Amino acid sequence: MIFSSKAEYGVRLMVELGRQSPEQPTSLKAIADAEGLPLAYLEQVVARLRKAGLVMSARGAHGGYWLARPAEDIAMVEVVQALEGAIAPMECFVHDHTERVLCSHEPDAGRGCATKLLWTRVQGGIIRSLQTTTLAELVEFSRRTELARTA
Amino acid sequence: MIFSSKAEYGVRLMVELGRQSPEQPTSLKAIADAEGLPLAYLEQVVARLRKAGLVMSARGAHGGYWLARPAEDIAMVEVVQALEGAIAPMECFVHDHTERVLCSHEPDAGRGCATKLLWTRVQGGIIRSLQTTTLAELVEFSRRTELARTA
DNA sequence: TCCATATCCTACCAGCACGGTCGGATTGCC
DNA sequence: GGCAATCCGACCGTGCTGGTAGGATATGGA
């Protein structure tokens, strides 16, 4: 019922990258300092984003990360999916190899899996909300609240 | 990102109760057998539903459980909430005492919590889908698919 | 060339929640 | 009284989560 901290950290990282100009890369250390997060752990988080093709990187001195696409073209469902794996409200949604008896659905179980109907709706609700939110929105929100504070 | 098995078991239990006539109580053992779930564990699950006032119980021989209200009047958000606790996509939503630095939001953190905007939307999506689904729907679905199999 | 700064990669670890078991107390029908 | 139930709390193994450690590799600058 709860997303792991990878999602939280990863989203913050993406917002931070969205705030930077994509000309020069931003180092993880800068982000870790700004957000107060453990650098070594952020490395693991950003690795997922890179493998998903959401950020690009340059190694060596003055290296760092930047968004692979403009923030307007990044739906948050991609980000969360990269960080958390498949978006699923129940285990049997992601592992079809139903080792545990958690899900007795369709096959010979006697009755159709009524719960599956429920979890499908929930999944739809989650995905829809993530699909209609772009990274650019979050970046702008972050800028606006920052401004409100300064004023 | 995933509900625990308590939710799965509890929802199935509620559906099972919804299929029974509320005249006489249904024993946990009958449900455990029908669904292939561990009885002792189901006891813990049903305890939550009872404390939430969703089911009623009678002790002693021929005792058991039944729905406290007609299935049409039970929104699944109540059921899931009773089983899982507060519906929250991120930890800082349920524990305001932000011990871990997970959520750096508003207070003095420098910038507004952009992630909170995202998680709020996700939470809304989940709750809406759970609110618009009644137990009666699931019961009827279960009856219909059962019929389809028999045919 | 050498050093500082980065990304990258893998192994490791402690804590804790989850799923589940067990034993027993209590209640109530026959 | 005995059996069938609900109730209650303690316990426990295992896996995942959040995080650390250590090093390999790449690259720009002095």
CSV table of C-alpha atoms (C1' of nucleotides) in Angstrom, one decimal:
chain,number,residue,atom,x,y,z
A,1,MET,CA,0.0,0.0,0.0
A,2,ILE,CA,3.0,2.1,0.0
A,3,PHE,CA,5.8,3.0,-2.4
A,4,SER,CA,9.4,2.4,-1.3
A,5,SER,CA,11.8,5.2,-0.6
A,6,LYS,CA,13.4,4.5,-4.0
A,7,ALA,CA,10.4,6.1,-5.6
A,8,GLU,CA,10.6,9.1,-3.3
A,9,TYR,CA,14.3,9.6,-3.8
A,10,GLY,CA,14.1,9.0,-7.5
A,11,VAL,CA,11.3,11.4,-8.1
A,12,ARG,CA,13.1,14.1,-6.1
A,13,LEU,CA,16.2,13.4,-8.1
A,14,MET,CA,14.3,13.8,-11.4
A,15,VAL,CA,12.7,17.1,-10.2
A,16,GLU,CA,16.1,18.3,-9.3
A,17,LEU,CA,17.5,17.5,-12.7
A,18,GLY,CA,14.5,19.2,-14.2
A,19,ARG,CA,15.3,22.3,-12.4
A,20,GLN,CA,18.8,22.4,-14.0
A,21,SER,CA,19.6,23.5,-17.5
A,22,PRO,CA,20.4,20.4,-19.5
A,23,GLU,CA,23.5,22.0,-20.9
A,24,GLN,CA,25.9,20.8,-18.2
A,25,PRO,CA,25.5,17.7,-16.2
A,26,THR,CA,24.7,17.8,-12.5
A,27,SER,CA,26.7,15.6,-10.2
A,28,LEU,CA,25.0,13.2,-7.8
A,29,LYS,CA,26.9,14.8,-4.9
A,30,ALA,CA,25.3,18.1,-5.6
A,31,ILE,CA,21.8,16.5,-5.5
A,32,ALA,CA,22.6,14.4,-2.4
A,33,ASP,CA,23.7,17.5,-0.6
A,34,ALA,CA,20.8,19.6,-1.7
A,35,GLU,CA,18.2,17.0,-0.7
A,36,GLY,CA,20.1,15.5,2.3
A,37,LEU,CA,20.2,12.0,0.9
A,38,PRO,CA,22.9,9.4,1.1
A,39,LEU,CA,25.1,9.6,-2.0
A,40,ALA,CA,25.9,5.9,-2.2
A,41,TYR,CA,22.2,5.0,-2.1
A,42,LEU,CA,21.3,7.6,-4.7
A,43,GLU,CA,23.7,5.8,-7.1
A,44,GLN,CA,21.6,2.7,-7.0
A,45,VAL,CA,18.5,4.8,-7.5
A,46,VAL,CA,19.8,6.7,-10.5
A,47,ALA,CA,21.1,3.5,-12.0
A,48,ARG,CA,17.5,2.4,-12.5
A,49,LEU,CA,16.6,5.7,-14.2
A,50,ARG,CA,19.6,5.4,-16.5
A,51,LYS,CA,18.8,1.9,-17.5
A,52,ALA,CA,15.2,3.0,-18.2
A,53,GLY,CA,16.6,5.7,-20.5
A,54,LEU,CA,15.2,8.5,-18.6
A,55,VAL,CA,18.5,10.2,-17.7
A,56,MET,CA,21.9,10.2,-19.4
A,57,SER,CA,25.2,10.4,-17.8
A,58,ALA,CA,28.8,11.4,-18.3
A,59,ARG,CA,31.7,10.0,-16.3
A,60,GLY,CA,34.8,11.5,-15.1
A,61,ALA,CA,35.5,15.0,-13.7
A,62,HIS,CA,32.7,17.4,-14.3
A,63,GLY,CA,30.5,14.5,-15.2
A,64,GLY,CA,27.0,13.9,-13.9
A,65,TYR,CA,23.4,13.3,-15.0
A,66,TRP,CA,20.8,15.1,-17.1
A,67,LEU,CA,17.4,14.4,-18.4
A,68,ALA,CA,17.3,12.4,-21.6
A,69,ARG,CA,14.2,14.2,-22.7
A,70,PRO,CA,12.5,17.5,-21.9
A,71,ALA,CA,10.5,17.3,-18.7
A,72,GLU,CA,7.3,18.0,-20.5
A,73,ASP,CA,7.7,14.7,-22.3
A,74,ILE,CA,8.2,12.6,-19.2
A,75,ALA,CA,5.1,11.1,-17.6
A,76,MET,CA,5.6,10.2,-14.0
A,77,VAL,CA,4.3,6.7,-14.7
A,78,GLU,CA,7.6,6.0,-16.5
A,79,VAL,CA,9.6,7.3,-13.6
A,80,VAL,CA,7.8,5.4,-10.9
A,81,GLN,CA,7.8,2.2,-13.0
A,82,ALA,CA,11.6,2.5,-13.5
A,83,LEU,CA,12.1,2.9,-9.8
A,84,GLU,CA,9.5,0.4,-8.4
A,85,GLY,CA,9.1,-2.1,-11.1
A,86,ALA,CA,5.6,-2.9,-12.4
A,87,ILE,CA,2.8,-0.9,-10.8
A,88,ALA,CA,0.7,-3.5,-9.2
A,89,PRO,CA,-1.6,-3.4,-6.2
A,90,MET,CA,-1.3,-7.1,-5.6
A,91,GLU,CA,1.4,-9.6,-5.9
A,92,CYS,CA,-0.4,-12.0,-8.3
A,93,PHE,CA,-0.4,-9.1,-10.8
A,94,VAL,CA,3.3,-9.0,-11.2
A,95,HIS,CA,4.2,-12.7,-10.7
A,96,ASP,CA,2.0,-14.8,-12.8
A,97,HIS,CA,3.7,-17.9,-11.4
A,98,THR,CA,1.3,-18.1,-8.5
A,99,GLU,CA,3.6,-20.0,-6.2
A,100,ARG,CA,1.8,-18.8,-3.1
A,101,VAL,CA,-1.9,-19.4,-3.0
A,102,LEU,CA,-2.5,-15.7,-2.7
A,103,CYS,CA,-4.5,-15.6,-5.9
A,104,SER,CA,-6.8,-18.5,-6.6
A,105,HIS,CA,-8.2,-16.8,-9.7
A,106,GLU,CA,-9.7,-18.3,-12.8
A,107,PRO,CA,-8.0,-21.7,-13.1
A,108,ASP,CA,-10.2,-24.4,-11.6
A,109,ALA,CA,-10.5,-22.5,-8.4
A,110,GLY,CA,-14.3,-22.8,-8.4
A,111,ARG,CA,-15.2,-19.2,-8.7
A,112,GLY,CA,-13.9,-16.3,-10.6
A,113,CYS,CA,-11.4,-14.1,-8.7
A,114,ALA,CA,-13.7,-11.3,-7.5
A,115,THR,CA,-10.8,-9.5,-5.9
A,116,LYS,CA,-9.0,-9.3,-9.2
A,117,LEU,CA,-11.8,-7.0,-10.4
A,118,LEU,CA,-11.1,-4.7,-7.4
A,119,TRP,CA,-7.4,-4.7,-7.8
A,120,THR,CA,-7.7,-4.0,-11.5
A,121,ARG,CA,-9.7,-0.9,-10.7
A,122,VAL,CA,-7.2,0.2,-8.2
A,123,GLN,CA,-4.3,-0.3,-10.6
A,124,GLY,CA,-6.2,1.7,-13.1
A,125,GLY,CA,-6.6,4.5,-10.7
A,126,ILE,CA,-3.0,4.6,-9.8
A,127,ILE,CA,-1.7,4.4,-13.4
A,128,ARG,CA,-4.1,7.0,-14.6
A,129,SER,CA,-3.0,9.5,-11.9
A,130,LEU,CA,0.7,8.8,-12.8
A,131,GLN,CA,0.1,9.1,-16.5
A,132,THR,CA,-1.6,12.4,-16.3
A,133,THR,CA,1.2,14.0,-14.3
A,134,THR,CA,4.4,15.1,-16.1
A,135,LEU,CA,7.7,15.8,-14.6
A,136,ALA,CA,7.4,19.4,-15.9
A,137,GLU,CA,4.4,19.9,-13.6
A,138,LEU,CA,6.4,18.8,-10.5
A,139,VAL,CA,9.3,21.0,-11.5
A,140,GLU,CA,7.0,24.0,-11.9
A,141,PHE,CA,5.3,23.3,-8.6
A,142,SER,CA,8.7,23.1,-7.0
A,143,ARG,CA,9.6,26.5,-8.5
A,144,ARG,CA,6.4,28.1,-7.5
A,145,THR,CA,6.5,27.0,-3.8
A,146,GLU,CA,10.1,28.1,-3.7
A,147,LEU,CA,9.1,31.5,-4.9
A,148,ALA,CA,6.2,31.7,-2.5
A,149,ARG,CA,8.7,31.1,0.3
A,150,THR,CA,11.1,33.7,-0.8
A,151,ALA,CA,8.4,36.4,-1.0
B,1,MET,CA,3.3,-0.3,-4.2
B,2,ILE,CA,1.5,-3.4,-3.2
B,3,PHE,CA,-1.2,-4.3,-0.7
B,4,SER,CA,-0.4,-7.0,1.8
B,5,SER,CA,-2.1,-10.4,1.8
B,6,LYS,CA,-4.3,-9.2,4.7
B,7,ALA,CA,-6.2,-7.1,2.1
B,8,GLU,CA,-6.5,-10.1,-0.3
B,9,TYR,CA,-7.7,-12.5,2.3
B,10,GLY,CA,-10.0,-10.0,4.0
B,11,VAL,CA,-11.7,-9.0,0.7
B,12,ARG,CA,-12.2,-12.6,-0.2
B,13,LEU,CA,-13.6,-13.2,3.2
B,14,MET,CA,-16.0,-10.3,2.8
B,15,VAL,CA,-17.1,-11.6,-0.6
B,16,GLU,CA,-17.7,-15.0,0.9
B,17,LEU,CA,-19.8,-13.5,3.6
B,18,GLY,CA,-21.7,-11.5,1.1
B,19,ARG,CA,-22.6,-14.7,-0.7
B,20,GLN,CA,-24.2,-16.2,2.3
B,21,SER,CA,-27.6,-15.3,3.7
B,22,PRO,CA,-27.1,-13.1,6.7
B,23,GLU,CA,-29.7,-15.2,8.7
B,24,GLN,CA,-27.2,-17.7,10.1
B,25,PRO,CA,-23.5,-17.0,10.8
B,26,THR,CA,-20.8,-18.6,8.7
B,27,SER,CA,-17.8,-20.1,10.5
B,28,LEU,CA,-14.3,-19.1,9.7
B,29,LYS,CA,-13.4,-22.8,9.1
B,30,ALA,CA,-15.9,-23.0,6.3
B,31,ILE,CA,-14.4,-20.0,4.6
B,32,ALA,CA,-10.8,-21.2,5.2
B,33,ASP,CA,-11.7,-24.5,3.6
B,34,ALA,CA,-13.5,-22.9,0.7
B,35,GLU,CA,-10.7,-20.5,-0.1
B,36,GLY,CA,-7.8,-22.7,0.9
B,37,LEU,CA,-6.5,-20.2,3.5
B,38,PRO,CA,-4.9,-20.8,6.9
B,39,LEU,CA,-7.6,-20.6,9.6
B,40,ALA,CA,-5.4,-19.2,12.3
B,41,TYR,CA,-4.3,-16.4,10.1
B,42,LEU,CA,-7.8,-15.6,9.0
B,43,GLU,CA,-8.7,-15.1,12.6
B,44,GLN,CA,-6.4,-12.1,12.8
B,45,VAL,CA,-7.7,-10.8,9.5
B,46,VAL,CA,-11.4,-11.0,10.5
B,47,ALA,CA,-10.6,-9.4,13.9
B,48,ARG,CA,-9.8,-6.2,12.0
B,49,LEU,CA,-13.0,-6.3,10.1
B,50,ARG,CA,-14.9,-6.8,13.3
B,51,LYS,CA,-13.2,-4.0,15.1
B,52,ALA,CA,-14.1,-1.8,12.2
B,53,GLY,CA,-17.7,-2.7,12.6
B,54,LEU,CA,-18.0,-4.3,9.2
B,55,VAL,CA,-18.8,-7.8,10.4
B,56,MET,CA,-20.5,-9.1,13.4
B,57,SER,CA,-19.8,-12.4,15.2
B,58,ALA,CA,-21.4,-14.9,17.5
B,59,ARG,CA,-19.3,-17.2,19.7
B,60,GLY,CA,-19.9,-20.8,20.7
B,61,ALA,CA,-21.1,-23.7,18.7
B,62,HIS,CA,-22.9,-22.7,15.5
B,63,GLY,CA,-21.3,-19.3,15.8
B,64,GLY,CA,-19.6,-17.4,13.1
B,65,TYR,CA,-19.5,-14.2,11.2
B,66,TRP,CA,-21.9,-12.1,9.1
B,67,LEU,CA,-22.0,-8.7,7.4
B,68,ALA,CA,-23.0,-5.9,9.7
B,69,ARG,CA,-24.7,-4.1,6.8
B,70,PRO,CA,-26.0,-5.1,3.4
B,71,ALA,CA,-23.3,-5.5,0.9
B,72,GLU,CA,-24.7,-2.6,-1.2
B,73,ASP,CA,-23.9,-0.2,1.6
B,74,ILE,CA,-20.3,-1.3,2.1
B,75,ALA,CA,-17.7,0.6,0.0
B,76,MET,CA,-14.5,-1.3,-0.5
B,77,VAL,CA,-12.5,1.7,0.8
B,78,GLU,CA,-13.8,0.9,4.2
B,79,VAL,CA,-12.8,-2.8,3.9
B,80,VAL,CA,-9.3,-2.1,2.7
B,81,GLN,CA,-8.8,0.7,5.2
B,82,ALA,CA,-9.8,-1.6,8.0
B,83,LEU,CA,-7.4,-4.3,6.8
B,84,GLU,CA,-4.4,-2.2,5.7
B,85,GLY,CA,-4.7,0.9,7.9
B,86,ALA,CA,-4.6,4.3,6.2
B,87,ILE,CA,-4.5,4.3,2.4
B,88,ALA,CA,-1.2,6.1,1.7
B,89,PRO,CA,1.2,5.9,-1.2
B,90,MET,CA,4.1,7.2,0.9
B,91,GLU,CA,5.2,6.9,4.4
B,92,CYS,CA,5.2,10.5,5.3
B,93,PHE,CA,1.4,10.5,4.6
B,94,VAL,CA,0.6,8.3,7.5
B,95,HIS,CA,3.3,9.2,10.0
B,96,ASP,CA,3.5,12.9,10.4
B,97,HIS,CA,6.3,12.5,12.9
B,98,THR,CA,8.9,12.6,10.1
B,99,GLU,CA,11.6,10.7,11.9
B,100,ARG,CA,13.2,9.5,8.8
B,101,VAL,CA,14.2,12.3,6.3
B,102,LEU,CA,12.0,10.6,3.8
B,103,CYS,CA,9.9,13.7,3.5
B,104,SER,CA,11.5,17.1,3.6
B,105,HIS,CA,8.3,18.9,2.9
B,106,GLU,CA,7.3,22.4,3.7
B,107,PRO,CA,9.0,23.1,7.0
B,108,ASP,CA,12.2,25.0,6.3
B,109,ALA,CA,13.4,22.5,3.8
B,110,GLY,CA,14.1,25.2,1.2
B,111,ARG,CA,11.6,24.1,-1.4
B,112,GLY,CA,8.1,22.8,-1.4
B,113,CYS,CA,7.7,19.1,-1.5
B,114,ALA,CA,7.0,18.5,-5.2
B,115,THR,CA,6.7,14.8,-4.6
B,116,LYS,CA,3.8,15.4,-2.2
B,117,LEU,CA,1.8,16.7,-5.1
B,118,LEU,CA,2.4,13.5,-6.9
B,119,TRP,CA,1.6,11.2,-4.1
B,120,THR,CA,-1.5,13.1,-3.3
B,121,ARG,CA,-2.8,12.5,-6.8
B,122,VAL,CA,-2.0,8.9,-6.6
B,123,GLN,CA,-3.7,8.6,-3.3
B,124,GLY,CA,-6.7,10.3,-4.8
B,125,GLY,CA,-6.7,7.8,-7.6
B,126,ILE,CA,-6.6,4.8,-5.3
B,127,ILE,CA,-9.3,6.1,-2.9
B,128,ARG,CA,-11.6,7.1,-5.7
B,129,SER,CA,-11.4,3.6,-7.2
B,130,LEU,CA,-12.0,2.0,-3.8
B,131,GLN,CA,-14.9,4.3,-3.0
B,132,THR,CA,-16.8,3.7,-6.2
B,133,THR,CA,-16.7,-0.1,-5.8
B,134,THR,CA,-19.2,-1.7,-3.4
B,135,LEU,CA,-18.9,-5.2,-1.9
B,136,ALA,CA,-22.2,-6.0,-3.7
B,137,GLU,CA,-20.5,-5.5,-7.0
B,138,LEU,CA,-17.8,-8.0,-6.1
B,139,VAL,CA,-20.3,-10.5,-4.8
B,140,GLU,CA,-22.3,-10.3,-8.0
B,141,PHE,CA,-19.2,-10.6,-10.1
B,142,SER,CA,-18.3,-13.7,-8.2
B,143,ARG,CA,-21.7,-15.2,-8.8
B,144,ARG,CA,-21.7,-14.4,-12.5
B,145,THR,CA,-18.3,-15.9,-13.2
B,146,GLU,CA,-19.3,-19.0,-11.2
B,147,LEU,CA,-22.3,-19.3,-13.4
B,148,ALA,CA,-20.3,-18.9,-16.5
B,149,ARG,CA,-18.1,-21.8,-15.4
B,150,THR,CA,-21.0,-24.1,-14.6
B,151,ALA,CA,-22.4,-23.5,-18.1
C,1,DT,C1',51.6,12.3,-16.1
C,2,DC,C1',49.2,12.4,-12.1
C,3,DC,C1',45.5,13.7,-9.3
C,4,DA,C1',40.8,14.9,-8.3
C,5,DT,C1',36.3,14.1,-9.4
C,6,DA,C1',33.0,11.6,-11.1
C,7,DT,C1',30.2,7.5,-12.6
C,8,DC,C1',29.7,2.6,-12.3
C,9,DC,C1',29.4,-2.1,-10.2
C,10,DT,C1',29.0,-5.7,-6.7
C,11,DA,C1',28.9,-7.6,-2.4
C,12,DC,C1',27.5,-7.2,2.1
C,13,DC,C1',24.7,-6.1,6.2
C,14,DA,C1',21.3,-4.9,10.1
C,15,DG,C1',16.6,-4.2,11.1
C,16,DC,C1',12.0,-5.0,10.5
C,17,DA,C1',7.6,-6.1,8.6
C,18,DC,C1',5.0,-9.9,6.8
C,19,DG,C1',2.9,-14.2,6.7
C,20,DG,C1',2.0,-17.6,9.6
C,21,DT,C1',1.9,-20.9,13.8
C,22,DC,C1',0.8,-22.2,18.5
C,23,DG,C1',-1.4,-22.5,22.8
C,24,DG,C1',-4.8,-21.4,25.3
C,25,DA,C1',-8.9,-18.8,27.3
C,26,DT,C1',-13.7,-18.0,26.7
C,27,DT,C1',-18.4,-18.6,25.1
C,28,DG,C1',-22.5,-21.0,23.9
C,29,DC,C1',-25.4,-24.8,21.8
C,30,DC,C1',-26.7,-29.7,22.3
D,1,DG,C1',-20.0,-31.9,30.0
D,2,DG,C1',-18.3,-31.8,25.5
D,3,DC,C1',-17.8,-29.9,21.3
D,4,DA,C1',-17.5,-26.1,18.2
D,5,DA,C1',-16.7,-21.9,17.7
D,6,DT,C1',-14.7,-17.1,18.5
D,7,DC,C1',-11.1,-14.5,20.8
D,8,DC,C1',-6.4,-13.2,22.3
D,9,DG,C1',-1.4,-12.7,22.6
D,10,DA,C1',3.1,-14.4,22.1
D,11,DC,C1',6.3,-16.2,19.1
D,12,DC,C1',9.2,-16.9,14.9
D,13,DG,C1',11.5,-17.7,10.2
D,14,DT,C1',12.4,-15.4,6.0
D,15,DG,C1',12.8,-11.9,2.7
D,16,DC,C1',12.8,-7.3,1.5
D,17,DT,C1',14.3,-2.5,2.5
D,18,DG,C1',17.4,1.0,3.2
D,19,DG,C1',21.9,1.7,3.4
D,20,DT,C1',27.2,0.9,3.6
D,21,DA,C1',31.8,-0.5,1.8
D,22,DG,C1',35.2,-0.9,-1.5
D,23,DG,C1',36.8,-0.7,-5.4
D,24,DA,C1',37.1,-0.4,-10.8
D,25,DT,C1',36.8,2.8,-14.5
D,26,DA,C1',36.6,7.1,-17.0
D,27,DT,C1',37.9,12.0,-17.8
D,28,DG,C1',39.2,16.8,-17.4
D,29,DG,C1',42.8,19.9,-15.6
D,30,DA,C1',47.4,21.3,-13.6
